[in-house]
Amino acid sequence: MPGEKDRRRSIGARRNPATEAAVLAAAREVLAEAGYAGFSVDEVARRAGAGKPTIYRWWPNRADLLAEVYFADRAARIPEPETGRLATDLAALARSYLGAWRGSPAGAALRGLLAEAQANEAALVVLWERFLPRWSEPVRGVLGEAARRGEVEPGDIEMLAELFSGFLWLRLLTGQTDDDRAAIDRVARLLASARGRKV
Amino acid sequence: MPGEKDRRRSIGARRNPATEAAVLAAAREVLAEAGYAGFSVDEVARRAGAGKPTIYRWWPNRADLLAEVYFADRAARIPEPETGRLATDLAALARSYLGAWRGSPAGAALRGLLAEAQANEAALVVLWERFLPRWSEPVRGVLGEAARRGEVEPGDIEMLAELFSGFLWLRLLTGQTDDDRAAIDRVARLLASARGRKV
DNA sequence: CGCTGATCGGAACGCACCGTTTCGATGCTG
DNA sequence: CAGCATCGAAACGGTGCGTTCCGATCAGCG
């Protein structure tokens, strides 16, 4: 009876792209419906109609999978604002991040990735090597532009990026991803006016 | 043979303070030796010579236990610096927090508390109601003093506290609790010079 | 004085998940 | 055509969660 739903199987001695897509889609679904609390490899495998060994073959850590889900999400691709003023750029950037976290599984994925990194050494490595550099690109981009305009001391870029990232993460981790424009604008102005040179 | 180690038991219809102390001490030990990765209620119960139901009776969540361990730690009681200059106060405060996290189980406890809050609704409530207000007291104290001296706009206190906390937490969560004086000083000067008033 | 009732440690429960192993079937690749 | 990496399924041992039962303990109350 060939009317039955086709089961995905091996396509030979190479990775099956359909399986890869199904796993990522399933992971995304689980995060969207149940958040990180409902995220488990078993559940993802069930939904994807995939075997657990298949998942572990390609994503050795849960953190690996979470990081890939994060960036696979279109909403998580943050546009780099260019208004010519640091305060407004930072505010727009913050609203983009928080909005993406609110409206897509990316927020749950990052919450999970950070949680994972607190108990799992390998997850911390993923966070450092795979996630952080790519994630913070827009932040460093905006600050770099501001430095070229002279709005920011080049030596301040790194710590400003850390302060900005810390603010966003704190909001995410404490469940405050709402669009709090007053707070965001104030933080953006604070950072744009800050100077770290020794006096 | 009364030479055997006395087993703790019920002392009647009231909480046994010896049990409470033994559980907190055991939790502290586990965190110190194995970090949050090795932290489990079963293990704490084993070490404390206590029953799991006893632990769950008094600490309904793992988060409850972690929060209490955090504050029970002497090292986690951060002195409030008073040098009369915001930048130096913030720097001293940051070094106190990071030093406490580095040298005591408090850091592991907070990492666990934050991780827990990402998957557990009840833990998020503990974080908000039990942990955050008490934890951020020194931060708000230093900023409040600075406001009274006129170094800080009162309307900026809240967001400066969030930026400062976010920075510390980011460092903790990414495993950077080392005493990076250059970075800490620069962050302190950045925050002390920031102004959020609308222009 | 004796009863009530909350507490204690211990043991075991059902459930869920982790990460791994084994299996037979599949179909490129050389 | 034969070798071999891949696939899904099933099951494994181990661990932890949060709960339930048990018998023993003893302060507080009538």
CSV table of N, CA and C in Angstrom, one decimal, chain B residues 3-146:
chain,number,residue,atom,x,y,z
B,3,GLY,N,28.0,4.4,70.8
B,3,GLY,CA,29.1,5.0,70.2
B,3,GLY,C,28.9,5.3,68.7
B,4,GLU,N,27.8,4.7,68.2
B,4,GLU,CA,27.5,5.0,66.8
B,4,GLU,C,27.1,6.5,66.5
B,5,LYS,N,27.4,6.9,65.3
B,5,LYS,CA,27.1,8.3,65.0
B,5,LYS,C,25.6,8.6,65.2
B,6,ASP,N,25.2,9.5,65.9
B,6,ASP,CA,23.8,9.8,66.2
B,6,ASP,C,23.2,10.2,64.9
B,7,ARG,N,22.1,9.6,64.6
B,7,ARG,CA,21.3,10.0,63.4
B,7,ARG,C,20.3,11.1,63.8
B,8,ARG,N,20.3,12.0,62.9
B,8,ARG,CA,19.3,13.1,63.2
B,8,ARG,C,17.9,12.6,63.0
B,9,ARG,N,17.0,13.0,63.9
B,9,ARG,CA,15.6,12.5,63.6
B,9,ARG,C,14.7,13.7,64.0
B,10,SER,N,13.4,13.3,64.0
B,10,SER,CA,12.4,14.3,64.4
B,10,SER,C,12.6,14.8,65.8
B,11,ILE,N,12.5,16.0,66.1
B,11,ILE,CA,12.5,16.5,67.4
B,11,ILE,C,11.1,17.0,67.8
B,12,GLY,N,10.1,16.3,67.2
B,12,GLY,CA,8.7,16.7,67.5
B,12,GLY,C,8.1,17.5,66.4
B,13,ALA,N,7.0,18.1,66.7
B,13,ALA,CA,6.2,18.7,65.6
B,13,ALA,C,6.7,20.1,65.3
B,14,ARG,N,8.0,20.2,65.0
B,14,ARG,CA,8.6,21.5,64.6
B,14,ARG,C,9.9,21.2,63.8
B,15,ARG,N,10.3,22.2,63.1
B,15,ARG,CA,11.4,22.1,62.2
B,15,ARG,C,12.7,21.9,63.1
B,16,ASN,N,13.5,20.9,62.6
B,16,ASN,CA,14.8,20.7,63.2
B,16,ASN,C,15.9,21.5,62.7
B,17,PRO,N,16.4,22.5,63.5
B,17,PRO,CA,17.4,23.4,62.9
B,17,PRO,C,18.7,22.7,62.5
B,18,ALA,N,19.0,21.6,63.1
B,18,ALA,CA,20.2,20.9,62.8
B,18,ALA,C,20.0,20.3,61.3
B,19,THR,N,18.8,19.9,61.0
B,19,THR,CA,18.6,19.4,59.7
B,19,THR,C,18.7,20.5,58.7
B,20,GLU,N,18.1,21.6,59.0
B,20,GLU,CA,18.2,22.8,58.1
B,20,GLU,C,19.6,23.1,57.8
B,21,ALA,N,20.4,23.2,58.9
B,21,ALA,CA,21.8,23.6,58.7
B,21,ALA,C,22.6,22.5,57.9
B,22,ALA,N,22.3,21.3,58.2
B,22,ALA,CA,23.0,20.2,57.4
B,22,ALA,C,22.7,20.2,56.0
B,23,VAL,N,21.5,20.5,55.6
B,23,VAL,CA,21.1,20.6,54.2
B,23,VAL,C,21.8,21.7,53.5
B,24,LEU,N,21.8,22.9,54.1
B,24,LEU,CA,22.4,24.0,53.5
B,24,LEU,C,23.9,23.8,53.4
B,25,ALA,N,24.5,23.2,54.4
B,25,ALA,CA,26.0,22.9,54.3
B,25,ALA,C,26.3,21.9,53.2
B,26,ALA,N,25.4,20.9,53.1
B,26,ALA,CA,25.6,19.9,52.1
B,26,ALA,C,25.5,20.5,50.7
B,27,ALA,N,24.5,21.4,50.5
B,27,ALA,CA,24.3,22.0,49.2
B,27,ALA,C,25.5,22.9,48.9
B,28,ARG,N,26.0,23.6,49.8
B,28,ARG,CA,27.2,24.4,49.6
B,28,ARG,C,28.4,23.6,49.2
B,29,GLU,N,28.5,22.4,49.9
B,29,GLU,CA,29.6,21.5,49.6
B,29,GLU,C,29.6,21.0,48.1
B,30,VAL,N,28.4,20.6,47.8
B,30,VAL,CA,28.2,20.0,46.4
B,30,VAL,C,28.5,21.1,45.4
B,31,LEU,N,28.0,22.3,45.6
B,31,LEU,CA,28.3,23.4,44.6
B,31,LEU,C,29.8,23.7,44.6
B,32,ALA,N,30.4,23.6,45.7
B,32,ALA,CA,31.8,24.0,45.7
B,32,ALA,C,32.7,22.9,45.0
B,33,GLU,N,32.3,21.6,45.2
B,33,GLU,CA,33.1,20.6,44.6
B,33,GLU,C,32.8,20.3,43.2
B,34,ALA,N,31.5,20.3,42.8
B,34,ALA,CA,31.1,19.9,41.5
B,34,ALA,C,30.4,20.9,40.7
B,35,GLY,N,30.2,22.1,41.3
B,35,GLY,CA,29.5,23.2,40.6
B,35,GLY,C,28.0,22.8,40.4
B,36,TYR,N,27.3,23.7,39.6
B,36,TYR,CA,25.9,23.4,39.4
B,36,TYR,C,25.7,22.1,38.6
B,37,ALA,N,26.7,21.7,37.8
B,37,ALA,CA,26.6,20.5,37.0
B,37,ALA,C,26.3,19.3,38.0
B,38,GLY,N,26.9,19.3,39.1
B,38,GLY,CA,26.8,18.2,40.0
B,38,GLY,C,25.8,18.3,41.1
B,39,PHE,N,25.0,19.4,41.0
B,39,PHE,CA,24.0,19.7,42.0
B,39,PHE,C,22.7,19.0,41.7
B,40,SER,N,22.3,18.1,42.7
B,40,SER,CA,21.0,17.4,42.6
B,40,SER,C,20.5,17.3,44.0
B,41,VAL,N,19.2,17.2,44.1
B,41,VAL,CA,18.6,17.1,45.4
B,41,VAL,C,19.0,15.8,46.0
B,42,ASP,N,19.0,14.7,45.2
B,42,ASP,CA,19.4,13.4,45.7
B,42,ASP,C,20.8,13.5,46.4
B,43,GLU,N,21.7,14.1,45.7
B,43,GLU,CA,23.1,14.2,46.2
B,43,GLU,C,23.1,15.0,47.5
B,44,VAL,N,22.4,16.1,47.5
B,44,VAL,CA,22.4,17.0,48.7
B,44,VAL,C,21.8,16.1,49.9
B,45,ALA,N,20.7,15.4,49.6
B,45,ALA,CA,20.1,14.6,50.7
B,45,ALA,C,21.1,13.5,51.2
B,46,ARG,N,21.8,12.9,50.2
B,46,ARG,CA,22.8,11.9,50.7
B,46,ARG,C,23.8,12.5,51.6
B,47,ARG,N,24.4,13.6,51.2
B,47,ARG,CA,25.4,14.2,52.0
B,47,ARG,C,24.9,14.7,53.3
B,48,ALA,N,23.7,15.2,53.3
B,48,ALA,CA,23.2,15.8,54.5
B,48,ALA,C,22.7,14.7,55.5
B,49,GLY,N,22.6,13.5,55.0
B,49,GLY,CA,22.0,12.5,55.8
B,49,GLY,C,20.5,12.8,56.0
B,50,ALA,N,19.9,13.4,55.0
B,50,ALA,CA,18.5,13.9,55.2
B,50,ALA,C,17.6,13.1,54.2
B,51,GLY,N,16.4,13.1,54.4
B,51,GLY,CA,15.4,12.6,53.5
B,51,GLY,C,15.0,13.6,52.4
B,52,LYS,N,14.8,13.1,51.2
B,52,LYS,CA,14.3,14.0,50.2
B,52,LYS,C,13.0,14.7,50.6
B,53,PRO,N,12.1,14.0,51.1
B,53,PRO,CA,10.8,14.7,51.5
B,53,PRO,C,11.1,15.9,52.4
B,54,THR,N,12.1,15.7,53.3
B,54,THR,CA,12.4,16.8,54.3
B,54,THR,C,12.9,18.0,53.5
B,55,ILE,N,13.7,17.8,52.5
B,55,ILE,CA,14.2,18.9,51.7
B,55,ILE,C,13.0,19.6,50.9
B,56,TYR,N,12.2,18.7,50.3
B,56,TYR,CA,11.1,19.3,49.5
B,56,TYR,C,10.1,20.0,50.4
B,57,ARG,N,10.0,19.6,51.7
B,57,ARG,CA,9.0,20.2,52.5
B,57,ARG,C,9.4,21.7,52.8
B,58,TRP,N,10.7,22.0,52.9
B,58,TRP,CA,11.1,23.3,53.3
B,58,TRP,C,11.6,24.1,52.1
B,59,TRP,N,12.0,23.5,51.1
B,59,TRP,CA,12.4,24.2,49.8
B,59,TRP,C,11.7,23.6,48.7
B,60,PRO,N,10.6,24.1,48.3
B,60,PRO,CA,9.7,23.5,47.3
B,60,PRO,C,10.4,23.4,46.0
B,61,ASN,N,11.3,24.3,45.7
B,61,ASN,CA,12.0,24.3,44.4
B,61,ASN,C,13.5,24.2,44.6
B,62,ARG,N,14.2,23.7,43.6
B,62,ARG,CA,15.6,23.8,43.6
B,62,ARG,C,16.1,25.2,43.7
B,63,ALA,N,15.3,26.1,43.1
B,63,ALA,CA,15.7,27.5,43.1
B,63,ALA,C,15.7,28.1,44.5
B,64,ASP,N,14.6,27.7,45.3
B,64,ASP,CA,14.6,28.1,46.6
B,64,ASP,C,15.9,27.8,47.4
B,65,LEU,N,16.3,26.5,47.2
B,65,LEU,CA,17.5,26.1,47.9
B,65,LEU,C,18.7,26.9,47.4
B,66,LEU,N,18.8,27.0,46.1
B,66,LEU,CA,20.0,27.7,45.6
B,66,LEU,C,20.0,29.2,46.1
B,67,ALA,N,18.9,29.8,46.1
B,67,ALA,CA,18.8,31.2,46.6
B,67,ALA,C,19.3,31.3,48.0
B,68,GLU,N,18.8,30.4,48.8
B,68,GLU,CA,19.2,30.4,50.2
B,68,GLU,C,20.6,30.1,50.4
B,69,VAL,N,21.2,29.2,49.7
B,69,VAL,CA,22.6,28.9,49.7
B,69,VAL,C,23.4,30.2,49.4
B,70,TYR,N,22.9,30.9,48.4
B,70,TYR,CA,23.6,32.1,47.9
B,70,TYR,C,23.8,33.0,49.1
B,71,PHE,N,22.7,33.4,49.7
B,71,PHE,CA,22.7,34.4,50.8
B,71,PHE,C,23.3,33.9,52.1
B,72,ALA,N,23.3,32.6,52.3
B,72,ALA,CA,23.8,32.0,53.5
B,72,ALA,C,25.4,32.1,53.5
B,73,ASP,N,25.9,32.3,52.3
B,73,ASP,CA,27.3,32.4,52.1
B,73,ASP,C,27.9,33.8,52.6
B,74,ARG,N,28.8,33.7,53.6
B,74,ARG,CA,29.3,35.0,54.1
B,74,ARG,C,30.0,35.8,53.0
B,75,ALA,N,30.6,35.1,52.1
B,75,ALA,CA,31.4,35.8,51.0
B,75,ALA,C,30.4,36.6,50.1
B,76,ALA,N,29.1,36.2,50.1
B,76,ALA,CA,28.2,36.8,49.2
B,76,ALA,C,27.6,38.1,49.8
B,77,ARG,N,28.0,38.4,51.0
B,77,ARG,CA,27.5,39.7,51.6
B,77,ARG,C,28.5,40.8,51.2
B,78,ILE,N,28.1,41.5,50.2
B,78,ILE,CA,29.0,42.5,49.6
B,78,ILE,C,28.9,43.8,50.4
B,79,PRO,N,30.1,44.2,50.8
B,79,PRO,CA,30.2,45.5,51.5
B,79,PRO,C,29.9,46.7,50.5
B,80,GLU,N,29.2,47.7,51.0
B,80,GLU,CA,28.9,48.8,50.2
B,80,GLU,C,30.0,49.9,50.2
B,81,PRO,N,30.8,50.0,49.1
B,81,PRO,CA,31.9,50.9,49.2
B,81,PRO,C,31.4,52.4,49.2
B,82,GLU,N,32.3,53.2,49.8
B,82,GLU,CA,31.9,54.6,50.0
B,82,GLU,C,33.1,55.5,49.8
B,83,THR,N,33.6,55.6,48.6
B,83,THR,CA,34.8,56.4,48.4
B,83,THR,C,34.4,57.9,48.1
B,84,GLY,N,33.1,58.1,47.7
B,84,GLY,CA,32.7,59.4,47.3
B,84,GLY,C,32.8,59.7,45.9
B,85,ARG,N,33.3,58.7,45.1
B,85,ARG,CA,33.3,58.9,43.7
B,85,ARG,C,32.7,57.6,43.0
B,86,LEU,N,31.7,57.9,42.1
B,86,LEU,CA,30.9,56.8,41.6
B,86,LEU,C,31.8,55.8,40.8
B,87,ALA,N,32.7,56.2,40.0
B,87,ALA,CA,33.5,55.3,39.2
B,87,ALA,C,34.3,54.3,40.1
B,88,THR,N,34.9,54.9,41.1
B,88,THR,CA,35.6,54.0,42.0
B,88,THR,C,34.7,53.1,42.8
B,89,ASP,N,33.6,53.6,43.2
B,89,ASP,CA,32.6,52.7,44.0
B,89,ASP,C,32.1,51.6,43.1
B,90,LEU,N,31.8,51.9,41.9
B,90,LEU,CA,31.3,50.8,41.0
B,90,LEU,C,32.4,49.8,40.7
B,91,ALA,N,33.6,50.3,40.5
B,91,ALA,CA,34.7,49.3,40.3
B,91,ALA,C,34.9,48.4,41.5
B,92,ALA,N,34.9,49.0,42.7
B,92,ALA,CA,35.1,48.2,43.9
B,92,ALA,C,33.9,47.2,44.0
B,93,LEU,N,32.7,47.6,43.7
B,93,LEU,CA,31.6,46.8,43.9
B,93,LEU,C,31.7,45.6,42.9
B,94,ALA,N,32.1,45.9,41.7
B,94,ALA,CA,32.2,44.8,40.6
B,94,ALA,C,33.2,43.8,41.1
B,95,ARG,N,34.3,44.3,41.6
B,95,ARG,CA,35.4,43.4,42.0
B,95,ARG,C,34.9,42.5,43.2
B,96,SER,N,34.1,43.1,44.1
B,96,SER,CA,33.6,42.4,45.2
B,96,SER,C,32.7,41.2,44.7
B,97,TYR,N,31.8,41.6,43.8
B,97,TYR,CA,30.9,40.5,43.3
B,97,TYR,C,31.6,39.4,42.6
B,98,LEU,N,32.5,39.8,41.7
B,98,LEU,CA,33.2,38.8,40.9
B,98,LEU,C,34.1,37.9,41.9
B,99,GLY,N,34.7,38.6,42.8
B,99,GLY,CA,35.6,37.9,43.8
B,99,GLY,C,34.8,36.9,44.6
B,100,ALA,N,33.6,37.3,45.0
B,100,ALA,CA,32.8,36.4,45.8
B,100,ALA,C,32.4,35.2,45.0
B,101,TRP,N,32.0,35.4,43.7
B,101,TRP,CA,31.6,34.3,42.9
B,101,TRP,C,32.8,33.4,42.6
B,102,ARG,N,34.0,34.0,42.5
B,102,ARG,CA,35.1,33.1,42.2
B,102,ARG,C,35.5,32.3,43.3
B,103,GLY,N,35.4,32.8,44.5
B,103,GLY,CA,36.0,32.2,45.7
B,103,GLY,C,35.0,31.4,46.6
B,104,SER,N,33.8,31.3,46.2
B,104,SER,CA,32.8,30.6,47.0
B,104,SER,C,31.8,30.0,46.2
B,105,PRO,N,30.9,29.1,46.8
B,105,PRO,CA,29.9,28.5,46.0
B,105,PRO,C,28.8,29.4,45.5
B,106,ALA,N,28.9,30.7,46.0
B,106,ALA,CA,27.8,31.6,45.6
B,106,ALA,C,27.7,31.7,44.1
B,107,GLY,N,28.8,31.8,43.4
B,107,GLY,CA,28.8,31.9,42.0
B,107,GLY,C,28.1,30.7,41.3
B,108,ALA,N,28.4,29.5,41.7
B,108,ALA,CA,27.8,28.4,41.2
B,108,ALA,C,26.3,28.4,41.5
B,109,ALA,N,25.9,28.9,42.7
B,109,ALA,CA,24.5,28.9,43.1
B,109,ALA,C,23.8,29.9,42.2
B,110,LEU,N,24.4,31.0,41.9
B,110,LEU,CA,23.7,32.0,41.0
B,110,LEU,C,23.6,31.5,39.6
B,111,ARG,N,24.6,30.8,39.1
B,111,ARG,CA,24.6,30.2,37.8
B,111,ARG,C,23.4,29.2,37.7
B,112,GLY,N,23.3,28.4,38.8
B,112,GLY,CA,22.2,27.5,38.8
B,112,GLY,C,20.9,28.1,38.9
B,113,LEU,N,20.8,29.1,39.7
B,113,LEU,CA,19.5,29.8,39.8
B,113,LEU,C,19.0,30.4,38.5
B,114,LEU,N,19.9,31.0,37.8
B,114,LEU,CA,19.6,31.6,36.5
B,114,LEU,C,19.3,30.5,35.5
B,115,ALA,N,20.0,29.4,35.5
B,115,ALA,CA,19.7,28.3,34.6
B,115,ALA,C,18.4,27.7,34.9
B,116,GLU,N,18.1,27.5,36.1
B,116,GLU,CA,16.8,27.0,36.5
B,116,GLU,C,15.6,27.8,36.1
B,117,ALA,N,15.8,29.1,36.1
B,117,ALA,CA,14.7,30.0,35.8
B,117,ALA,C,14.4,30.0,34.3
B,118,GLN,N,15.3,29.4,33.5
B,118,GLN,CA,15.0,29.4,32.1
B,118,GLN,C,14.1,28.2,31.7
B,119,ALA,N,13.9,27.2,32.6
B,119,ALA,CA,13.1,26.1,32.3
B,119,ALA,C,11.9,25.9,33.3
B,120,ASN,N,11.9,26.7,34.3
B,120,ASN,CA,11.0,26.5,35.4
B,120,ASN,C,10.4,27.8,35.8
B,121,GLU,N,9.1,27.8,35.7
B,121,GLU,CA,8.3,29.1,36.0
B,121,GLU,C,8.5,29.5,37.4
B,122,ALA,N,8.4,28.5,38.3
B,122,ALA,CA,8.5,28.8,39.7
B,122,ALA,C,9.9,29.4,40.1
B,123,ALA,N,10.9,28.9,39.4
B,123,ALA,CA,12.2,29.4,39.6
B,123,ALA,C,12.3,30.9,39.2
B,124,LEU,N,11.7,31.2,38.1
B,124,LEU,CA,11.7,32.6,37.7
B,124,LEU,C,11.0,33.5,38.7
B,125,VAL,N,10.0,33.0,39.4
B,125,VAL,CA,9.3,33.8,40.4
B,125,VAL,C,10.3,34.0,41.6
B,126,VAL,N,11.0,32.9,42.0
B,126,VAL,CA,12.0,33.0,43.1
B,126,VAL,C,13.0,34.1,42.7
B,127,LEU,N,13.5,34.0,41.5
B,127,LEU,CA,14.5,35.0,41.0
B,127,LEU,C,14.0,36.4,41.2
B,128,TRP,N,12.8,36.6,40.8
B,128,TRP,CA,12.3,38.0,40.9
B,128,TRP,C,12.0,38.4,42.3
B,129,GLU,N,11.4,37.6,43.1
B,129,GLU,CA,10.8,38.0,44.4
B,129,GLU,C,11.8,37.8,45.5
B,130,ARG,N,12.5,36.7,45.5
B,130,ARG,CA,13.4,36.4,46.6
B,130,ARG,C,14.8,36.9,46.3
B,131,PHE,N,15.3,36.7,45.1
B,131,PHE,CA,16.7,37.0,44.9
B,131,PHE,C,17.0,38.4,44.5
B,132,LEU,N,16.4,38.8,43.4
B,132,LEU,CA,16.8,40.1,42.8
B,132,LEU,C,16.8,41.3,43.7
B,133,PRO,N,15.7,41.5,44.4
B,133,PRO,CA,15.7,42.8,45.3
B,133,PRO,C,16.8,42.8,46.3
B,134,ARG,N,17.0,41.6,46.9
B,134,ARG,CA,18.1,41.6,47.9
B,134,ARG,C,19.5,41.6,47.3
B,135,TRP,N,19.6,40.9,46.2
B,135,TRP,CA,20.9,40.9,45.6
B,135,TRP,C,21.4,42.3,45.1
B,136,SER,N,20.5,43.0,44.6
B,136,SER,CA,20.9,44.3,44.0
B,136,SER,C,20.9,45.5,45.0
B,137,GLU,N,20.7,45.2,46.2
B,137,GLU,CA,20.7,46.3,47.2
B,137,GLU,C,22.0,47.1,47.2
B,138,PRO,N,23.2,46.5,47.2
B,138,PRO,CA,24.4,47.3,47.2
B,138,PRO,C,24.5,48.1,45.9
B,139,VAL,N,24.1,47.6,44.8
B,139,VAL,CA,24.2,48.3,43.6
B,139,VAL,C,23.3,49.6,43.7
B,140,ARG,N,22.1,49.4,44.1
B,140,ARG,CA,21.2,50.5,44.2
B,140,ARG,C,21.6,51.5,45.3
B,141,GLY,N,22.3,50.9,46.3
B,141,GLY,CA,22.8,51.8,47.4
B,141,GLY,C,23.9,52.7,46.8
B,142,VAL,N,24.8,52.2,46.1
B,142,VAL,CA,25.9,53.0,45.6
B,142,VAL,C,25.4,54.1,44.6
B,143,LEU,N,24.5,53.6,43.8
B,143,LEU,CA,23.9,54.6,42.8
B,143,LEU,C,23.1,55.7,43.5
B,144,GLY,N,22.4,55.3,44.5
B,144,GLY,CA,21.6,56.2,45.3
B,144,GLY,C,22.4,57.3,46.0
B,145,GLU,N,23.5,56.8,46.5
B,145,GLU,CA,24.5,57.7,47.1
B,145,GLU,C,25.0,58.7,46.1
B,146,ALA,N,25.4,58.2,44.9
B,146,ALA,CA,25.9,59.1,43.9
B,146,ALA,C,24.8,60.1,43.5
